[in-house]
mmCIF file of C-alpha atoms in Angstrom:
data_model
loop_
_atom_site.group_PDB
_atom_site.id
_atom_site.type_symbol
_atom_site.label_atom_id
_atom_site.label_comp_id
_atom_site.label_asym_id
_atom_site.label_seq_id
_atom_site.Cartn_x
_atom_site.Cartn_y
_atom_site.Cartn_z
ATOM 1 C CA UNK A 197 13.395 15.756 -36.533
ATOM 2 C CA UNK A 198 10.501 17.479 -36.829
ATOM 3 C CA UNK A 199 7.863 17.027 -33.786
ATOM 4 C CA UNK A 200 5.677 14.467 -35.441
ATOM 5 C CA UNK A 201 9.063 11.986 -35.984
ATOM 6 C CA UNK A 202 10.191 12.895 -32.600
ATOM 7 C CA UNK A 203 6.363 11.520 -31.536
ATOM 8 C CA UNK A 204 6.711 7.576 -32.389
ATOM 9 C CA UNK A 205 9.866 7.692 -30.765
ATOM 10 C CA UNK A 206 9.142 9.403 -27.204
ATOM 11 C CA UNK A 207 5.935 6.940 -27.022
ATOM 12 C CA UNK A 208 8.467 3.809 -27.663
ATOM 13 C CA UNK A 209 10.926 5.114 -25.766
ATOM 14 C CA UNK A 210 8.632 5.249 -22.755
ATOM 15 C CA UNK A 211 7.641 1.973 -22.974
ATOM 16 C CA UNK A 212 10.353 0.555 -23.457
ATOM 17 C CA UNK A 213 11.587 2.455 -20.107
ATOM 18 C CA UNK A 214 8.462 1.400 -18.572
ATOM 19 C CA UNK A 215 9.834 -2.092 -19.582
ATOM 20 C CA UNK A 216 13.122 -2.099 -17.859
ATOM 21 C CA UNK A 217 11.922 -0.811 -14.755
ATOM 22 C CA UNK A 218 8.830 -2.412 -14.058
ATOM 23 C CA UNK A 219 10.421 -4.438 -11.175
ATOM 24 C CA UNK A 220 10.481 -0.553 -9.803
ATOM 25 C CA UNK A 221 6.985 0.270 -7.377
ATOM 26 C CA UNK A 222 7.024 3.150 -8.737
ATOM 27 C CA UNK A 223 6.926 2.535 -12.711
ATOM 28 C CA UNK A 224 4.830 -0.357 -11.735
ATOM 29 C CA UNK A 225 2.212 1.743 -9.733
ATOM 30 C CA UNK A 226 2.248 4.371 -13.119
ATOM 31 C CA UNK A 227 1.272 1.606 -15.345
ATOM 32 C CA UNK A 228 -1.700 0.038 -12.843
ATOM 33 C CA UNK A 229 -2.753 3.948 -13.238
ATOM 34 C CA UNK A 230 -2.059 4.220 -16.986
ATOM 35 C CA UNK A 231 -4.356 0.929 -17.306
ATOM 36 C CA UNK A 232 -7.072 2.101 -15.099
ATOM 37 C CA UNK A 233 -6.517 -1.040 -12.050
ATOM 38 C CA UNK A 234 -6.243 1.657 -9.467
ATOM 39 C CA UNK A 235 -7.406 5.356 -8.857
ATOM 40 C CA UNK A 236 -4.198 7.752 -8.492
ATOM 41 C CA UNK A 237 -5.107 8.406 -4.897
ATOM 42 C CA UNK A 238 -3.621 4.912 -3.906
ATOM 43 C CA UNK A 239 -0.501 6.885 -3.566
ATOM 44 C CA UNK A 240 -1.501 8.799 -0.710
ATOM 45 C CA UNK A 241 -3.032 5.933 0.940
ATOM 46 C CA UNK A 242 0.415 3.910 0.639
ATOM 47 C CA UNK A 243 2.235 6.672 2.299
ATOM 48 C CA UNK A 244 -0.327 6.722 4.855
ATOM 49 C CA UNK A 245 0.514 3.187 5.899
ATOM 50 C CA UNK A 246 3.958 3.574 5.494
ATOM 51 C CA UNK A 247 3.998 6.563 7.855
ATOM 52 C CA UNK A 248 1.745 4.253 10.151
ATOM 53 C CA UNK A 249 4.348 1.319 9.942
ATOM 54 C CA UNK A 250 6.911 3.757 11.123
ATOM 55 C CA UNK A 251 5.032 5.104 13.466
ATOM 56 C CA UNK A 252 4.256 1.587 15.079
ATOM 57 C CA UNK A 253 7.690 0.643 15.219
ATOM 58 C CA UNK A 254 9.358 3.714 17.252
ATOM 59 C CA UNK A 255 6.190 2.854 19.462
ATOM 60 C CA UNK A 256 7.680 -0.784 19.819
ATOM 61 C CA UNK A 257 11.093 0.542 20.103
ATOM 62 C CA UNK A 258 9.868 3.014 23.564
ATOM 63 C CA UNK A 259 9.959 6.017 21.520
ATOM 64 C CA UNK A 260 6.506 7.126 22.005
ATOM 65 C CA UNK A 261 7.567 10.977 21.710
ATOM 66 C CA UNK A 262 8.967 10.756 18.528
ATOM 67 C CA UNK A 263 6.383 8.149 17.105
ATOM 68 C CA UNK A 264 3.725 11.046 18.025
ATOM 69 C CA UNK A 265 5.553 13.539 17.146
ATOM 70 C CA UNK A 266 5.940 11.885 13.520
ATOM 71 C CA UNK A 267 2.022 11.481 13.489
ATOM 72 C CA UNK A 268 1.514 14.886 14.604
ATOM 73 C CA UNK A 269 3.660 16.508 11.503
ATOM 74 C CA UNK A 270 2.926 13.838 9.053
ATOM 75 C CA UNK A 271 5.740 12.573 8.364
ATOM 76 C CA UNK A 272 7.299 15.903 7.585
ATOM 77 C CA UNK A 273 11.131 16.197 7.291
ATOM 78 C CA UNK A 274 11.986 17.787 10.679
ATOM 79 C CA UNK A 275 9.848 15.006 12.591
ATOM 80 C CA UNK A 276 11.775 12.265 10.286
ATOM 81 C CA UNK A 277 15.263 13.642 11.312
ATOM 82 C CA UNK A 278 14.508 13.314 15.052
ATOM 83 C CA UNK A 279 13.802 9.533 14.421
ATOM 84 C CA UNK A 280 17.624 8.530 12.729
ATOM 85 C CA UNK A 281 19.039 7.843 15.792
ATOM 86 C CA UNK A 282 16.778 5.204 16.847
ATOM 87 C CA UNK A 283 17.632 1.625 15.723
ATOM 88 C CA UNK A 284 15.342 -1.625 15.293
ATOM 89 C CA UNK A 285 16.252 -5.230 15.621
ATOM 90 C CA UNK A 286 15.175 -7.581 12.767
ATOM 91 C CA UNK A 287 13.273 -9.819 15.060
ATOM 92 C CA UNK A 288 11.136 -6.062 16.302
ATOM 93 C CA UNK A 289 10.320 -5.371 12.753
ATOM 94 C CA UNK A 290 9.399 -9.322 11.921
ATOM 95 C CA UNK A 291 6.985 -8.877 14.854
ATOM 96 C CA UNK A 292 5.286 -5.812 13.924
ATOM 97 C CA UNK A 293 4.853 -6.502 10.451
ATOM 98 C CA UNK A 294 3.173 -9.646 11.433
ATOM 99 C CA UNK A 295 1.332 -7.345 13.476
ATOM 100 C CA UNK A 296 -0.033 -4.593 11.186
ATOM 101 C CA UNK A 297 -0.706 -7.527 8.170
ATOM 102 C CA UNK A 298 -2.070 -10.356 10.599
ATOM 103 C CA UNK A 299 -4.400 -11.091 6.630
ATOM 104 C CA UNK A 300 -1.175 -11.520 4.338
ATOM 105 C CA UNK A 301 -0.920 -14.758 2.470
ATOM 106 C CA UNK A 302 1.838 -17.053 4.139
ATOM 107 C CA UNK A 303 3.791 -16.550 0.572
ATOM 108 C CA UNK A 304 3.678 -12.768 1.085
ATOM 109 C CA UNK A 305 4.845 -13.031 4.197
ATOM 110 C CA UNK A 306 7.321 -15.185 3.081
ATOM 111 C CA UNK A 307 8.395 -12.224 0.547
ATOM 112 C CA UNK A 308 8.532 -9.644 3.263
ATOM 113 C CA UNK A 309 10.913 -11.589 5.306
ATOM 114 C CA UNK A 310 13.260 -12.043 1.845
ATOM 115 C CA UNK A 311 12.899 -8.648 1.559
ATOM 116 C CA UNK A 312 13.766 -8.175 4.851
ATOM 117 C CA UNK A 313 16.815 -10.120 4.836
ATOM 118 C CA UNK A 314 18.038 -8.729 2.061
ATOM 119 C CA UNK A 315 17.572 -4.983 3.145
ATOM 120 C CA UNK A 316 19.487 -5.967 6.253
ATOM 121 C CA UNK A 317 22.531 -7.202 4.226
ATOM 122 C CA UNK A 318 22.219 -4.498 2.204
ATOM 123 C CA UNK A 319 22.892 -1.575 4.994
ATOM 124 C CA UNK A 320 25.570 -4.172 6.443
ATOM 125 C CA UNK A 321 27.207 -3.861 3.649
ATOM 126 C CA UNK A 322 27.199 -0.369 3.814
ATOM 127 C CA UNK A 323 28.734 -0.243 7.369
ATOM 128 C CA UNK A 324 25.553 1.662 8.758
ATOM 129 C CA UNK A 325 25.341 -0.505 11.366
ATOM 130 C CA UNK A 326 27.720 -2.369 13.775
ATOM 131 C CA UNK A 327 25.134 -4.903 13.843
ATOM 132 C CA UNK A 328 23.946 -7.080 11.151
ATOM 133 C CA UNK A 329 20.736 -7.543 12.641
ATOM 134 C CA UNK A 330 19.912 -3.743 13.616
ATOM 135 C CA UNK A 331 18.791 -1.114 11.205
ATOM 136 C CA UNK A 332 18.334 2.931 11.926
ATOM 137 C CA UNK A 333 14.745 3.468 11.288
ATOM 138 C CA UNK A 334 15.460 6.609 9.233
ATOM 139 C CA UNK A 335 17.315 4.337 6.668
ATOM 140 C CA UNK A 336 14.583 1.965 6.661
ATOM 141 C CA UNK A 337 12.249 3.975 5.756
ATOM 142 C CA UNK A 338 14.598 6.543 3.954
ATOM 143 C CA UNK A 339 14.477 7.373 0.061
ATOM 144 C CA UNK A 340 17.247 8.225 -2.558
ATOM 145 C CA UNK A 341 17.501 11.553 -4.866
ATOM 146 C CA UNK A 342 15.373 9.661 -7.990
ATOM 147 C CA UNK A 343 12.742 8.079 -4.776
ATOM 148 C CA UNK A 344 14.235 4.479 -4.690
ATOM 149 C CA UNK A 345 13.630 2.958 -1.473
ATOM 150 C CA UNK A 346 14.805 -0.054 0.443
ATOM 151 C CA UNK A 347 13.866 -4.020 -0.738
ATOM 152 C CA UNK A 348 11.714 -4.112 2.663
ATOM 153 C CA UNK A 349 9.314 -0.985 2.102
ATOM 154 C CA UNK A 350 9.176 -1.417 -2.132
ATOM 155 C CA UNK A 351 7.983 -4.781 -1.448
ATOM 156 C CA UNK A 352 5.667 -3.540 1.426
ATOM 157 C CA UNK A 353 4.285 -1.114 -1.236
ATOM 158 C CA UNK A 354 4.348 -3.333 -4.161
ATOM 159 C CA UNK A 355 1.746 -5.777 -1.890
ATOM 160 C CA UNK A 356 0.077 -3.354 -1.314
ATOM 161 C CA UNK A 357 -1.188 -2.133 -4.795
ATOM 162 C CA UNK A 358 -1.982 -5.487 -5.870
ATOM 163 C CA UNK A 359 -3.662 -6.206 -2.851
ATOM 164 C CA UNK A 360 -5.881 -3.242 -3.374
ATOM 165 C CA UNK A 361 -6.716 -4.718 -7.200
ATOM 166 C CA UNK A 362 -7.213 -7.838 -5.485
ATOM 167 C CA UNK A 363 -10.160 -6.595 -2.460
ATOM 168 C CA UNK A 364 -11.740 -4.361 -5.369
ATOM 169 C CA UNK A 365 -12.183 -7.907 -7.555
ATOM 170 C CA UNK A 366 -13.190 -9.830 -4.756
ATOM 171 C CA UNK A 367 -15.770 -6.668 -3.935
ATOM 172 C CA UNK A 368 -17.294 -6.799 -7.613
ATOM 173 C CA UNK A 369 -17.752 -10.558 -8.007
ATOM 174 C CA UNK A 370 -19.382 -10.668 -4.761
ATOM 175 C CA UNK A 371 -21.997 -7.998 -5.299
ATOM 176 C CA UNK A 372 -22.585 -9.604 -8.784
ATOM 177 C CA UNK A 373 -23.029 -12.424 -7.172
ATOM 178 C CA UNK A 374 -25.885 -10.876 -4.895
ATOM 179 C CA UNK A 375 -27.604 -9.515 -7.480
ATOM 180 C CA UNK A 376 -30.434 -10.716 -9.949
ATOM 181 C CA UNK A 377 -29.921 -12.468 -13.152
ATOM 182 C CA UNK A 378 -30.374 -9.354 -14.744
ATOM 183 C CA UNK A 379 -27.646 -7.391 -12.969
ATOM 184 C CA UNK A 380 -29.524 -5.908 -10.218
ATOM 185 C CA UNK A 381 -28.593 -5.835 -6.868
ATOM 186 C CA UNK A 382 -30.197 -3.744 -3.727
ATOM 187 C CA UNK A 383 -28.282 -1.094 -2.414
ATOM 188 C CA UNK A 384 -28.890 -2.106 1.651
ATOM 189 C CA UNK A 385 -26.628 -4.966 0.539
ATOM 190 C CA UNK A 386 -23.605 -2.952 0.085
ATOM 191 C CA UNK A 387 -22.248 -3.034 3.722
ATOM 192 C CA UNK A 388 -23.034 -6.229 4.150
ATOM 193 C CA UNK A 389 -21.417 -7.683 1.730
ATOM 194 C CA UNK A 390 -18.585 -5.039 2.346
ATOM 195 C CA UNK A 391 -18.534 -5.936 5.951
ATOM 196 C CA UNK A 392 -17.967 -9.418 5.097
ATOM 197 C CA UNK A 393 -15.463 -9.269 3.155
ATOM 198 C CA UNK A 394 -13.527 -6.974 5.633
ATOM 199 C CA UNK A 395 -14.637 -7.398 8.969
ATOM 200 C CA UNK A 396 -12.065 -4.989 10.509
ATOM 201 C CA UNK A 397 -13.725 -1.726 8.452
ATOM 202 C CA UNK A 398 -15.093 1.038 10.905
ATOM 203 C CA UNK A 399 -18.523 1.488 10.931
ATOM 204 C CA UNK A 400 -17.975 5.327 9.955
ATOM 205 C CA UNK A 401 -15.742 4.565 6.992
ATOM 206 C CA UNK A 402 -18.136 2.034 6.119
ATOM 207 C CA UNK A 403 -21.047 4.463 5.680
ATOM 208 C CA UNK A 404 -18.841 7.165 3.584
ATOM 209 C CA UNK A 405 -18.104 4.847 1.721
ATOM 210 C CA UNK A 406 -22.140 4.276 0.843
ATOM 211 C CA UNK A 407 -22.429 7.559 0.665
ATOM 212 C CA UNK A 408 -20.039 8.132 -2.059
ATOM 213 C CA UNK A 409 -21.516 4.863 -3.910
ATOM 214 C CA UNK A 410 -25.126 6.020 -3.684
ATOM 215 C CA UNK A 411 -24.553 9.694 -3.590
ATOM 216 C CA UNK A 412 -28.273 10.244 -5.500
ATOM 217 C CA UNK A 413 -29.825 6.705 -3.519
ATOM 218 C CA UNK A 414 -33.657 6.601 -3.196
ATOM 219 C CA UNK A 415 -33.487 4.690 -0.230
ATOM 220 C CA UNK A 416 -32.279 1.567 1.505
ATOM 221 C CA UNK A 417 -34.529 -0.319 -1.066
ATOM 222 C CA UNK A 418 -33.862 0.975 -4.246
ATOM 223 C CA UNK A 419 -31.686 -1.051 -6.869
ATOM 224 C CA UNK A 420 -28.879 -0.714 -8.940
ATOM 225 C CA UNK A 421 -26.782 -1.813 -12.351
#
């Protein structure tokens, strides 16, 4: 075939791959990106919570040394070695994640805990614990050859794109709602209304964030489209 047959068939082969697997967080999160929902850097910011999540439970487990020494590296390989002999209890990682999500929706909770169960099973199944109800954290949180992770952490991740398309709706209808009837709206309303609809930001993330939005501002006072 020459390259311009070959063409039409690539493009509807991908699709229809993108088809089959868009259960997958990872097919789904390259079609939110292919649409234009969310900005490519969501990636990092997943892994960041992941590696936060992780983090939290070693802490909840005693093992403060590794849990630092995982921050310290960034999740490197070396520090995620050191944690695989550390196991977690499915009641510890109930806790934290109703800990580190205290916002969810009860019916994404609910998912998480399907999730959960269902990851637990899963390594039971395996034999990788003697327990039912205990997991190694470096399986939890471990990936395959083509990046397929457990139930628990895909779902974790999958809530977690669609939660950021969710905040950034929420975000425009509310500063559409503060402005004008022509479409105007004062820029010294931006944290406010940001602030309100996420009272947990940091004050200093809170004004990058301005900055970034208004990077060529006139002022407090001046208005925008």
């Amino acid at each position: 075939d020459t390259p311009a047959q070959s063409l039409p068939e690539l493009g509807y082969a991908f699709i229809c791959g993108l088809e089959a697997y868009r259960d997958d967080p990872d097919f789904e999160l390259f079609d939110l990106i292919l649409c234009g929902a969310v900005h490519p850097s969501i990636m990092q910011d997943a892994n960041n919570m992941l590696r936060e999540l992780q983090s939290l439970i070693l802490r909840c487990q005693g093992s403060t040394a590794v849990a630092a020494a995982l921050d310290r590296s960034h999740g490197s390989r070396q520090s995620t070695a050191s944690v695989g002999m550390h196991q977690v209890s499915r009641r510890m990682i109930r806790a934290v994640l109703r800990t580190i999500f205290p916002e969810k929706k009860g019916a994404r909770h609910n998912a998480l805990r399907r999730a959960l169960a269902e990851t637990m099973q899963h390594f039971a199944d395996l034999g990788k614990s003697a327990d039912p109800d205990t997991v190694y954290i470096s399986d939890l949180f471990s990936s395959s050859a083509d990046g397929e992770q457990c139930k628990l952490i895909e779902e974790i991740r999958r809530q977690h794109y669609y939660e950021v398309i969710e905040f950034t709706k929420d975000l425009t209808t509310r500063l559409r709602e503060g402005s004008d009837y022509s479409g105007i709206f004062q820029a010294s309303k931006f944290k406010r209304v940001y602030h309100d609809l996420d009272p947990s930001v940091k004050q200093p993330d809170l004004d990058r964030m301005y900055e970034i939005a208004f990077a060529h501002h006139e002022g407090e006072g001046a208005y925008y489209a």
